């Protein structure tokens, strides 16, 4: 069944910016008759905080963001990521890369390459060169792309287009990289609607390109994207944990109930207060605000 998803990293409690994005994912899914799936992006073991997956889910439920199935944990899915890499490798589309971040930054690249694009240093090493480099540094695996542009049609941003570079599929510690895991999971769990914060819009053309390679152009073209504006602090910067009382638990301590948080977030989307299954009846993606929204702690009285 086609589905939407919300995919947090379990690296601590969700803040109101994360919660607002999750509410939007739920609203987009429900308004289009899709179930919403929960996926924990926990491939970065160093960032995972014990117990936060359960706390995140409880906070989402408290606001009415409910899920149709048991959550998926990326850390349990190494075998499916390895399979996808093997398919690409069999087509000659994978190569080892030994570059450090610094080497990539300092390399010269083609005149129109986007900032941070991989310059292709390890693309055509001989087997002998690889052997030598491997003794210095374990290799990551990169996708051998054809350098073409990939364009997605975003529900809120319109066309988002970028040349696709040889991005990392598997990190040099052996874990699947973000783009690979997202594409494989979205496809294998039936996700055809991606709603997330607009700081990830840049990743969408790469993900669409990879989805096309792995599962065909029709599968890639079937994905609906909506990259939603961020929540910012009063200085106009992306909201963060250090911005004071920004999680449900912190707000509760200040006397702000979960219902008030929900209604404040709904108001920011120009939706009426109350349970989400009522709000969804008024939900119209075309009327959503297109600019960042500034968080201010609501007054409990
Ligand atoms: N895990 C990412 C985040 O927490 C979201 C990735 C995605 O939705 O593709 O921001």
PDB file of C-alpha atoms and ligand atoms in Angstrom:
ATOM      1  CA  UNK A   1       0.000   0.000   0.000  1.00  0.00           C
ATOM      2  CA  UNK A   2       1.395   3.468  -0.768  1.00  0.00           C
ATOM      3  CA  UNK A   3       2.412   5.237   2.428  1.00  0.00           C
ATOM      4  CA  UNK A   4       3.937   8.336   3.924  1.00  0.00           C
ATOM      5  CA  UNK A   5       6.618   8.272   6.592  1.00  0.00           C
ATOM      6  CA  UNK A   6       8.224  10.210   9.397  1.00  0.00           C
ATOM      7  CA  UNK A   7      11.902   9.368   9.897  1.00  0.00           C
ATOM      8  CA  UNK A   8      13.511  10.913  12.988  1.00  0.00           C
ATOM      9  CA  UNK A   9      16.985  10.159  14.310  1.00  0.00           C
ATOM     10  CA  UNK A  10      16.622   8.893  17.899  1.00  0.00           C
ATOM     11  CA  UNK A  11      19.235  11.305  19.198  1.00  0.00           C
ATOM     12  CA  UNK A  12      17.163  12.873  21.986  1.00  0.00           C
ATOM     13  CA  UNK A  13      13.692  14.276  22.502  1.00  0.00           C
ATOM     14  CA  UNK A  14      11.936  15.824  19.501  1.00  0.00           C
ATOM     15  CA  UNK A  15      11.598  19.601  19.620  1.00  0.00           C
ATOM     16  CA  UNK A  16       8.627  21.586  18.392  1.00  0.00           C
ATOM     17  CA  UNK A  17      10.212  21.965  14.947  1.00  0.00           C
ATOM     18  CA  UNK A  18      10.473  18.189  14.567  1.00  0.00           C
ATOM     19  CA  UNK A  19       6.972  17.762  15.973  1.00  0.00           C
ATOM     20  CA  UNK A  20       5.510  20.251  13.507  1.00  0.00           C
ATOM     21  CA  UNK A  21       7.142  18.417  10.590  1.00  0.00           C
ATOM     22  CA  UNK A  22       5.738  15.135  11.925  1.00  0.00           C
ATOM     23  CA  UNK A  23       2.256  16.662  12.149  1.00  0.00           C
ATOM     24  CA  UNK A  24       2.587  17.780   8.552  1.00  0.00           C
ATOM     25  CA  UNK A  25       3.681  14.296   7.465  1.00  0.00           C
ATOM     26  CA  UNK A  26       0.599  12.891   9.203  1.00  0.00           C
ATOM     27  CA  UNK A  27      -1.699  15.495   7.632  1.00  0.00           C
ATOM     28  CA  UNK A  28      -0.298  14.979   4.131  1.00  0.00           C
ATOM     29  CA  UNK A  29      -0.613  11.200   4.507  1.00  0.00           C
ATOM     30  CA  UNK A  30      -4.136  11.195   5.914  1.00  0.00           C
ATOM     31  CA  UNK A  31      -5.437  13.839   3.539  1.00  0.00           C
ATOM     32  CA  UNK A  32      -4.347  11.592   0.654  1.00  0.00           C
ATOM     33  CA  UNK A  33      -5.617   8.337   2.203  1.00  0.00           C
ATOM     34  CA  UNK A  34      -2.149   6.985   3.042  1.00  0.00           C
ATOM     35  CA  UNK A  35      -0.997   5.355   6.286  1.00  0.00           C
ATOM     36  CA  UNK A  36       1.980   6.985   7.979  1.00  0.00           C
ATOM     37  CA  UNK A  37       4.992   4.837   8.872  1.00  0.00           C
ATOM     38  CA  UNK A  38       7.604   5.554  11.554  1.00  0.00           C
ATOM     39  CA  UNK A  39      11.230   4.885  10.754  1.00  0.00           C
ATOM     40  CA  UNK A  40      14.116   5.499  13.129  1.00  0.00           C
ATOM     41  CA  UNK A  41      17.252   6.639  11.346  1.00  0.00           C
ATOM     42  CA  UNK A  42      19.711   5.219  13.848  1.00  0.00           C
ATOM     43  CA  UNK A  43      22.677   4.276  11.654  1.00  0.00           C
ATOM     44  CA  UNK A  44      24.904   6.690  13.490  1.00  0.00           C
ATOM     45  CA  UNK A  45      25.443   4.710  16.674  1.00  0.00           C
ATOM     46  CA  UNK A  46      27.381   7.556  18.270  1.00  0.00           C
ATOM     47  CA  UNK A  47      24.364   9.872  18.089  1.00  0.00           C
ATOM     48  CA  UNK A  48      21.712   7.421  19.273  1.00  0.00           C
ATOM     49  CA  UNK A  49      20.421   8.149  22.760  1.00  0.00           C
ATOM     50  CA  UNK A  50      19.149   5.207  24.777  1.00  0.00           C
ATOM     51  CA  UNK A  51      15.376   5.345  25.286  1.00  0.00           C
ATOM     52  CA  UNK A  52      14.790   8.272  22.958  1.00  0.00           C
ATOM     53  CA  UNK A  53      13.031   6.198  20.281  1.00  0.00           C
ATOM     54  CA  UNK A  54      10.304   5.297  22.791  1.00  0.00           C
ATOM     55  CA  UNK A  55      10.088   8.857  24.095  1.00  0.00           C
ATOM     56  CA  UNK A  56       9.826  10.279  20.591  1.00  0.00           C
ATOM     57  CA  UNK A  57       7.005   7.896  19.773  1.00  0.00           C
ATOM     58  CA  UNK A  58       5.161   8.754  22.982  1.00  0.00           C
ATOM     59  CA  UNK A  59       5.454  12.491  22.232  1.00  0.00           C
ATOM     60  CA  UNK A  60       4.209  11.984  18.677  1.00  0.00           C
ATOM     61  CA  UNK A  61       1.225  10.002  19.974  1.00  0.00           C
ATOM     62  CA  UNK A  62       0.491  12.704  22.539  1.00  0.00           C
ATOM     63  CA  UNK A  63      -0.044  15.155  19.676  1.00  0.00           C
ATOM     64  CA  UNK A  64      -2.152  12.713  17.651  1.00  0.00           C
ATOM     65  CA  UNK A  65       0.581  11.668  15.238  1.00  0.00           C
ATOM     66  CA  UNK A  66      -0.186   7.963  15.103  1.00  0.00           C
ATOM     67  CA  UNK A  67       1.344   5.227  12.986  1.00  0.00           C
ATOM     68  CA  UNK A  68      -0.133   2.285  11.166  1.00  0.00           C
ATOM     69  CA  UNK A  69       2.650  -0.237  11.733  1.00  0.00           C
ATOM     70  CA  UNK A  70       5.468  -1.090  14.085  1.00  0.00           C
ATOM     71  CA  UNK A  71       8.460   1.216  13.609  1.00  0.00           C
ATOM     72  CA  UNK A  72      11.362   0.276  11.384  1.00  0.00           C
ATOM     73  CA  UNK A  73      14.898   0.643  12.800  1.00  0.00           C
ATOM     74  CA  UNK A  74      17.562   1.203  10.177  1.00  0.00           C
ATOM     75  CA  UNK A  75      20.198  -0.382  12.405  1.00  0.00           C
ATOM     76  CA  UNK A  76      18.419  -3.757  11.943  1.00  0.00           C
ATOM     77  CA  UNK A  77      18.463  -3.607   8.171  1.00  0.00           C
ATOM     78  CA  UNK A  78      22.068  -4.026   7.108  1.00  0.00           C
ATOM     79  CA  UNK A  79      21.208  -7.036   4.919  1.00  0.00           C
ATOM     80  CA  UNK A  80      18.785  -5.101   2.697  1.00  0.00           C
ATOM     81  CA  UNK A  81      21.263  -2.252   2.231  1.00  0.00           C
ATOM     82  CA  UNK A  82      24.036  -4.728   1.390  1.00  0.00           C
ATOM     83  CA  UNK A  83      21.769  -6.354  -1.206  1.00  0.00           C
ATOM     84  CA  UNK A  84      21.127  -3.036  -2.892  1.00  0.00           C
ATOM     85  CA  UNK A  85      24.860  -2.268  -3.013  1.00  0.00           C
ATOM     86  CA  UNK A  86      25.559  -5.732  -4.470  1.00  0.00           C
ATOM     87  CA  UNK A  87      23.011  -5.075  -7.255  1.00  0.00           C
ATOM     88  CA  UNK A  88      24.699  -1.790  -8.106  1.00  0.00           C
ATOM     89  CA  UNK A  89      28.191  -3.306  -7.871  1.00  0.00           C
ATOM     90  CA  UNK A  90      27.212  -6.071 -10.295  1.00  0.00           C
ATOM     91  CA  UNK A  91      26.393  -3.301 -12.784  1.00  0.00           C
ATOM     92  CA  UNK A  92      29.788  -1.652 -12.293  1.00  0.00           C
ATOM     93  CA  UNK A  93      28.233   1.311 -10.479  1.00  0.00           C
ATOM     94  CA  UNK A  94      30.196   1.170  -7.229  1.00  0.00           C
ATOM     95  CA  UNK A  95      33.775   2.080  -6.445  1.00  0.00           C
ATOM     96  CA  UNK A  96      35.912   2.399  -3.341  1.00  0.00           C
ATOM     97  CA  UNK A  97      36.939   5.827  -2.168  1.00  0.00           C
ATOM     98  CA  UNK A  98      39.683   6.558   0.334  1.00  0.00           C
ATOM     99  CA  UNK A  99      39.474  10.337   0.388  1.00  0.00           C
ATOM    100  CA  UNK A 100      39.284  12.204   3.662  1.00  0.00           C
ATOM    101  CA  UNK A 101      36.856  15.100   4.024  1.00  0.00           C
ATOM    102  CA  UNK A 102      39.789  17.467   3.837  1.00  0.00           C
ATOM    103  CA  UNK A 103      41.123  15.973   0.600  1.00  0.00           C
ATOM    104  CA  UNK A 104      37.688  16.381  -0.958  1.00  0.00           C
ATOM    105  CA  UNK A 105      37.469  20.005   0.137  1.00  0.00           C
ATOM    106  CA  UNK A 106      40.886  20.807  -1.224  1.00  0.00           C
ATOM    107  CA  UNK A 107      40.552  19.034  -4.576  1.00  0.00           C
ATOM    108  CA  UNK A 108      39.903  21.024  -7.725  1.00  0.00           C
ATOM    109  CA  UNK A 109      36.622  20.253  -9.364  1.00  0.00           C
ATOM    110  CA  UNK A 110      34.797  20.929 -12.592  1.00  0.00           C
ATOM    111  CA  UNK A 111      33.809  24.619 -12.981  1.00  0.00           C
ATOM    112  CA  UNK A 112      30.053  24.108 -12.485  1.00  0.00           C
ATOM    113  CA  UNK A 113      30.125  21.384  -9.849  1.00  0.00           C
ATOM    114  CA  UNK A 114      27.977  22.204  -6.797  1.00  0.00           C
ATOM    115  CA  UNK A 115      29.817  23.012  -3.531  1.00  0.00           C
ATOM    116  CA  UNK A 116      30.781  19.845  -1.689  1.00  0.00           C
ATOM    117  CA  UNK A 117      30.362  17.649  -4.800  1.00  0.00           C
ATOM    118  CA  UNK A 118      32.776  14.747  -4.973  1.00  0.00           C
ATOM    119  CA  UNK A 119      35.593  15.638  -7.406  1.00  0.00           C
ATOM    120  CA  UNK A 120      36.061  12.051  -8.638  1.00  0.00           C
ATOM    121  CA  UNK A 121      39.547  11.475  -7.171  1.00  0.00           C
ATOM    122  CA  UNK A 122      39.143   7.700  -6.624  1.00  0.00           C
ATOM    123  CA  UNK A 123      36.952   7.042  -9.659  1.00  0.00           C
ATOM    124  CA  UNK A 124      39.541   5.445 -11.898  1.00  0.00           C
ATOM    125  CA  UNK A 125      42.304   4.107  -9.658  1.00  0.00           C
ATOM    126  CA  UNK A 126      44.112   0.981 -10.801  1.00  0.00           C
ATOM    127  CA  UNK A 127      43.819  -2.170  -8.700  1.00  0.00           C
ATOM    128  CA  UNK A 128      47.376  -1.594  -7.523  1.00  0.00           C
ATOM    129  CA  UNK A 129      46.620   1.952  -6.392  1.00  0.00           C
ATOM    130  CA  UNK A 130      43.557   0.700  -4.546  1.00  0.00           C
ATOM    131  CA  UNK A 131      45.585  -1.928  -2.728  1.00  0.00           C
ATOM    132  CA  UNK A 132      48.005   0.699  -1.546  1.00  0.00           C
ATOM    133  CA  UNK A 133      45.320   3.177  -0.499  1.00  0.00           C
ATOM    134  CA  UNK A 134      43.423   0.476   1.382  1.00  0.00           C
ATOM    135  CA  UNK A 135      46.368  -0.033   3.701  1.00  0.00           C
ATOM    136  CA  UNK A 136      46.223   3.672   4.645  1.00  0.00           C
ATOM    137  CA  UNK A 137      42.506   4.103   5.160  1.00  0.00           C
ATOM    138  CA  UNK A 138      39.456   1.833   4.902  1.00  0.00           C
ATOM    139  CA  UNK A 139      37.415   2.633   1.799  1.00  0.00           C
ATOM    140  CA  UNK A 140      33.912   4.040   1.613  1.00  0.00           C
ATOM    141  CA  UNK A 141      31.759   3.000  -1.351  1.00  0.00           C
ATOM    142  CA  UNK A 142      30.569   5.588  -3.857  1.00  0.00           C
ATOM    143  CA  UNK A 143      28.026   5.449  -6.636  1.00  0.00           C
ATOM    144  CA  UNK A 144      29.430   5.887 -10.140  1.00  0.00           C
ATOM    145  CA  UNK A 145      26.981   8.390 -11.586  1.00  0.00           C
ATOM    146  CA  UNK A 146      26.739   9.691 -15.116  1.00  0.00           C
ATOM    147  CA  UNK A 147      26.856  13.318 -13.984  1.00  0.00           C
ATOM    148  CA  UNK A 148      23.364  14.087 -15.238  1.00  0.00           C
ATOM    149  CA  UNK A 149      20.920  16.429 -13.504  1.00  0.00           C
ATOM    150  CA  UNK A 150      18.066  15.040 -11.529  1.00  0.00           C
ATOM    151  CA  UNK A 151      14.907  17.044 -10.916  1.00  0.00           C
ATOM    152  CA  UNK A 152      12.065  16.432  -8.518  1.00  0.00           C
ATOM    153  CA  UNK A 153       8.731  18.177  -8.489  1.00  0.00           C
ATOM    154  CA  UNK A 154       8.084  19.366  -4.941  1.00  0.00           C
ATOM    155  CA  UNK A 155       4.547  20.087  -3.750  1.00  0.00           C
ATOM    156  CA  UNK A 156       5.710  23.285  -2.025  1.00  0.00           C
ATOM    157  CA  UNK A 157       9.014  24.253  -3.660  1.00  0.00           C
ATOM    158  CA  UNK A 158       8.243  23.388  -7.267  1.00  0.00           C
ATOM    159  CA  UNK A 159      11.138  21.970  -9.303  1.00  0.00           C
ATOM    160  CA  UNK A 160      14.236  21.112  -7.259  1.00  0.00           C
ATOM    161  CA  UNK A 161      17.099  20.246  -9.567  1.00  0.00           C
ATOM    162  CA  UNK A 162      20.768  19.367  -9.051  1.00  0.00           C
ATOM    163  CA  UNK A 163      23.599  17.609 -10.862  1.00  0.00           C
ATOM    164  CA  UNK A 164      24.150  14.273  -9.135  1.00  0.00           C
ATOM    165  CA  UNK A 165      27.720  13.643  -7.978  1.00  0.00           C
ATOM    166  CA  UNK A 166      29.304  10.321  -6.992  1.00  0.00           C
ATOM    167  CA  UNK A 167      27.796  10.311  -3.505  1.00  0.00           C
ATOM    168  CA  UNK A 168      28.626   7.827  -0.734  1.00  0.00           C
ATOM    169  CA  UNK A 169      26.559   4.633  -0.490  1.00  0.00           C
ATOM    170  CA  UNK A 170      28.436   2.914   2.335  1.00  0.00           C
ATOM    171  CA  UNK A 171      30.546   4.779   4.878  1.00  0.00           C
ATOM    172  CA  UNK A 172      34.059   3.637   5.621  1.00  0.00           C
ATOM    173  CA  UNK A 173      32.867   2.045   8.878  1.00  0.00           C
ATOM    174  CA  UNK A 174      30.672  -0.295   6.786  1.00  0.00           C
ATOM    175  CA  UNK A 175      27.306   1.320   7.640  1.00  0.00           C
ATOM    176  CA  UNK A 176      24.876   2.347   4.912  1.00  0.00           C
ATOM    177  CA  UNK A 177      25.014   6.078   4.193  1.00  0.00           C
ATOM    178  CA  UNK A 178      21.930   8.258   4.619  1.00  0.00           C
ATOM    179  CA  UNK A 179      20.873   8.453   0.945  1.00  0.00           C
ATOM    180  CA  UNK A 180      21.137   4.717   0.354  1.00  0.00           C
ATOM    181  CA  UNK A 181      19.207   3.792   3.492  1.00  0.00           C
ATOM    182  CA  UNK A 182      16.434   6.295   2.744  1.00  0.00           C
ATOM    183  CA  UNK A 183      15.962   5.099  -0.818  1.00  0.00           C
ATOM    184  CA  UNK A 184      15.986   1.391   0.025  1.00  0.00           C
ATOM    185  CA  UNK A 185      13.678   1.818   3.009  1.00  0.00           C
ATOM    186  CA  UNK A 186      11.240   4.108   1.250  1.00  0.00           C
ATOM    187  CA  UNK A 187      10.950   1.685  -1.660  1.00  0.00           C
ATOM    188  CA  UNK A 188      10.746  -1.544   0.368  1.00  0.00           C
ATOM    189  CA  UNK A 189       8.199  -0.179   2.833  1.00  0.00           C
ATOM    190  CA  UNK A 190       5.963   1.192   0.079  1.00  0.00           C
ATOM    191  CA  UNK A 191       6.629   4.875   0.747  1.00  0.00           C
ATOM    192  CA  UNK A 192       5.614   7.094  -2.143  1.00  0.00           C
ATOM    193  CA  UNK A 193       5.161  10.338  -0.212  1.00  0.00           C
ATOM    194  CA  UNK A 194       8.118  12.082   1.415  1.00  0.00           C
ATOM    195  CA  UNK A 195       7.319  14.991   3.732  1.00  0.00           C
ATOM    196  CA  UNK A 196      10.261  16.411   5.684  1.00  0.00           C
ATOM    197  CA  UNK A 197      11.984  19.678   6.546  1.00  0.00           C
ATOM    198  CA  UNK A 198      13.203  21.747   3.623  1.00  0.00           C
ATOM    199  CA  UNK A 199      16.848  21.620   4.734  1.00  0.00           C
ATOM    200  CA  UNK A 200      16.795  18.144   3.152  1.00  0.00           C
ATOM    201  CA  UNK A 201      15.466  19.299  -0.219  1.00  0.00           C
ATOM    202  CA  UNK A 202      19.016  19.165  -1.628  1.00  0.00           C
ATOM    203  CA  UNK A 203      19.127  15.413  -1.031  1.00  0.00           C
ATOM    204  CA  UNK A 204      15.990  14.698  -3.017  1.00  0.00           C
ATOM    205  CA  UNK A 205      17.511  14.783  -6.539  1.00  0.00           C
ATOM    206  CA  UNK A 206      20.199  12.283  -5.468  1.00  0.00           C
ATOM    207  CA  UNK A 207      17.631  10.044  -3.835  1.00  0.00           C
ATOM    208  CA  UNK A 208      15.402  10.121  -6.884  1.00  0.00           C
ATOM    209  CA  UNK A 209      18.372   9.264  -9.146  1.00  0.00           C
ATOM    210  CA  UNK A 210      19.330   6.301  -6.951  1.00  0.00           C
ATOM    211  CA  UNK A 211      15.747   5.114  -6.696  1.00  0.00           C
ATOM    212  CA  UNK A 212      15.559   5.103 -10.489  1.00  0.00           C
ATOM    213  CA  UNK A 213      18.774   3.070 -10.769  1.00  0.00           C
ATOM    214  CA  UNK A 214      17.700   0.506  -8.188  1.00  0.00           C
ATOM    215  CA  UNK A 215      13.989   0.190  -8.837  1.00  0.00           C
ATOM    216  CA  UNK A 216      13.282   1.794 -12.207  1.00  0.00           C
ATOM    217  CA  UNK A 217      12.247   5.224 -13.407  1.00  0.00           C
ATOM    218  CA  UNK A 218       8.551   4.609 -12.795  1.00  0.00           C
ATOM    219  CA  UNK A 219       9.192   3.910  -9.088  1.00  0.00           C
ATOM    220  CA  UNK A 220      11.296   7.060  -8.823  1.00  0.00           C
ATOM    221  CA  UNK A 221       8.733   9.206 -10.623  1.00  0.00           C
ATOM    222  CA  UNK A 222       5.900   7.960  -8.401  1.00  0.00           C
ATOM    223  CA  UNK A 223       7.286   9.650  -5.277  1.00  0.00           C
ATOM    224  CA  UNK A 224       5.518  12.799  -4.135  1.00  0.00           C
ATOM    225  CA  UNK A 225       7.738  15.232  -2.240  1.00  0.00           C
ATOM    226  CA  UNK A 226       6.817  18.052   0.114  1.00  0.00           C
ATOM    227  CA  UNK A 227       9.713  19.841   1.812  1.00  0.00           C
ATOM    228  CA  UNK A 228       8.201  21.989   4.518  1.00  0.00           C
ATOM    229  CA  UNK A 229       9.600  25.224   5.990  1.00  0.00           C
ATOM    230  CA  UNK A 230      11.686  25.025   9.142  1.00  0.00           C
ATOM    231  CA  UNK A 231      10.788  26.337  12.551  1.00  0.00           C
ATOM    232  CA  UNK A 232      13.243  29.024  13.651  1.00  0.00           C
ATOM    233  CA  UNK A 233      14.156  30.699  16.936  1.00  0.00           C
ATOM    234  CA  UNK A 234      13.679  34.386  17.600  1.00  0.00           C
ATOM    235  CA  UNK A 235      17.040  35.157  16.014  1.00  0.00           C
ATOM    236  CA  UNK A 236      15.762  33.553  12.803  1.00  0.00           C
ATOM    237  CA  UNK A 237      17.991  30.492  13.071  1.00  0.00           C
ATOM    238  CA  UNK A 238      16.907  26.868  12.819  1.00  0.00           C
ATOM    239  CA  UNK A 239      15.375  25.865  16.161  1.00  0.00           C
ATOM    240  CA  UNK A 240      17.638  23.726  18.360  1.00  0.00           C
ATOM    241  CA  UNK A 241      17.542  22.100  21.764  1.00  0.00           C
ATOM    242  CA  UNK A 242      19.542  24.968  23.263  1.00  0.00           C
ATOM    243  CA  UNK A 243      16.699  27.386  22.478  1.00  0.00           C
ATOM    244  CA  UNK A 244      15.082  26.883  25.879  1.00  0.00           C
ATOM    245  CA  UNK A 245      11.834  25.000  26.471  1.00  0.00           C
ATOM    246  CA  UNK A 246      11.283  23.327  23.100  1.00  0.00           C
ATOM    247  CA  UNK A 247      10.384  19.702  23.869  1.00  0.00           C
ATOM    248  CA  UNK A 248       7.014  18.492  25.155  1.00  0.00           C
ATOM    249  CA  UNK A 249       8.576  17.500  28.503  1.00  0.00           C
ATOM    250  CA  UNK A 250      10.238  20.905  28.951  1.00  0.00           C
ATOM    251  CA  UNK A 251       7.063  22.725  27.978  1.00  0.00           C
ATOM    252  CA  UNK A 252       4.976  20.581  30.339  1.00  0.00           C
ATOM    253  CA  UNK A 253       7.311  21.678  33.149  1.00  0.00           C
ATOM    254  CA  UNK A 254       6.406  25.267  32.303  1.00  0.00           C
ATOM    255  CA  UNK A 255       2.687  24.534  32.449  1.00  0.00           C
ATOM    256  CA  UNK A 256       2.191  24.297  28.674  1.00  0.00           C
ATOM    257  CA  UNK A 257      -0.015  21.292  27.978  1.00  0.00           C
ATOM    258  CA  UNK A 258       0.377  18.980  25.000  1.00  0.00           C
ATOM    259  CA  UNK A 259      -3.003  20.201  23.726  1.00  0.00           C
ATOM    260  CA  UNK A 260      -1.747  23.786  23.774  1.00  0.00           C
ATOM    261  CA  UNK A 261       1.412  22.763  21.899  1.00  0.00           C
ATOM    262  CA  UNK A 262      -0.685  20.903  19.333  1.00  0.00           C
ATOM    263  CA  UNK A 263      -3.044  23.842  18.875  1.00  0.00           C
ATOM    264  CA  UNK A 264      -0.158  26.323  18.615  1.00  0.00           C
ATOM    265  CA  UNK A 265       1.458  24.211  15.903  1.00  0.00           C
ATOM    266  CA  UNK A 266      -1.882  23.839  14.114  1.00  0.00           C
ATOM    267  CA  UNK A 267      -2.409  27.614  14.252  1.00  0.00           C
ATOM    268  CA  UNK A 268       1.020  28.070  12.646  1.00  0.00           C
ATOM    269  CA  UNK A 269      -0.333  26.013   9.749  1.00  0.00           C
ATOM    270  CA  UNK A 270      -3.527  28.070   9.681  1.00  0.00           C
ATOM    271  CA  UNK A 271      -5.534  25.110  10.924  1.00  0.00           C
ATOM    272  CA  UNK A 272      -8.198  25.127  13.643  1.00  0.00           C
ATOM    273  CA  UNK A 273      -7.423  23.838  17.173  1.00  0.00           C
ATOM    274  CA  UNK A 274      -8.387  20.313  18.201  1.00  0.00           C
ATOM    275  CA  UNK A 275      -7.548  16.708  17.361  1.00  0.00           C
ATOM    276  CA  UNK A 276      -5.633  16.084  14.144  1.00  0.00           C
ATOM    277  CA  UNK A 277      -8.406  14.025  12.606  1.00  0.00           C
ATOM    278  CA  UNK A 278     -10.535  17.162  12.678  1.00  0.00           C
ATOM    279  CA  UNK A 279      -7.750  19.428  11.442  1.00  0.00           C
ATOM    280  CA  UNK A 280      -7.150  17.151   8.467  1.00  0.00           C
ATOM    281  CA  UNK A 281     -10.581  18.051   7.133  1.00  0.00           C
ATOM    282  CA  UNK A 282      -9.366  21.620   6.688  1.00  0.00           C
ATOM    283  CA  UNK A 283      -5.939  20.679   5.378  1.00  0.00           C
ATOM    284  CA  UNK A 284      -5.050  22.083   1.976  1.00  0.00           C
ATOM    285  CA  UNK A 285      -1.355  21.855   0.934  1.00  0.00           C
ATOM    286  CA  UNK A 286      -1.811  24.808  -1.411  1.00  0.00           C
ATOM    287  CA  UNK A 287      -2.630  27.056   1.523  1.00  0.00           C
ATOM    288  CA  UNK A 288       0.322  26.122   3.702  1.00  0.00           C
ATOM    289  CA  UNK A 289       2.693  28.924   4.719  1.00  0.00           C
ATOM    290  CA  UNK A 290       5.875  28.845   2.592  1.00  0.00           C
ATOM    291  CA  UNK A 291       8.197  30.685   4.958  1.00  0.00           C
ATOM    292  CA  UNK A 292       9.971  29.669   8.185  1.00  0.00           C
ATOM    293  CA  UNK A 293       7.860  29.985  11.309  1.00  0.00           C
ATOM    294  CA  UNK A 294       9.202  31.550  14.496  1.00  0.00           C
ATOM    295  CA  UNK A 295       8.630  29.625  17.702  1.00  0.00           C
ATOM    296  CA  UNK A 296       7.483  31.540  20.781  1.00  0.00           C
ATOM    297  CA  UNK A 297       6.520  29.700  23.956  1.00  0.00           C
ATOM    298  CA  UNK A 298       2.744  29.945  24.255  1.00  0.00           C
ATOM    299  CA  UNK A 299       1.309  31.534  27.361  1.00  0.00           C
ATOM    300  CA  UNK A 300      -0.317  28.803  29.481  1.00  0.00           C
ATOM    301  CA  UNK A 301      -3.094  31.106  30.784  1.00  0.00           C
TER     302      UNK A 301
HETATM  303  N1  LIG B   1      16.451  11.519   9.727  1.00  0.00           N
HETATM  304  C1  LIG B   1      16.270  12.782   9.099  1.00  0.00           C
HETATM  305  C2  LIG B   1      16.023  13.844  10.155  1.00  0.00           C
HETATM  306  O1  LIG B   1      15.805  13.491  11.304  1.00  0.00           O
HETATM  307  C3  LIG B   1      15.119  12.778   8.119  1.00  0.00           C
HETATM  308  C4  LIG B   1      15.467  12.044   6.882  1.00  0.00           C
HETATM  309  C5  LIG B   1      14.364  11.994   5.857  1.00  0.00           C
HETATM  310  O2  LIG B   1      13.201  12.293   6.181  1.00  0.00           O
HETATM  311  O3  LIG B   1      14.671  11.606   4.727  1.00  0.00           O
HETATM  312  O4  LIG B   1      16.059  15.023   9.870  1.00  0.00           O
END
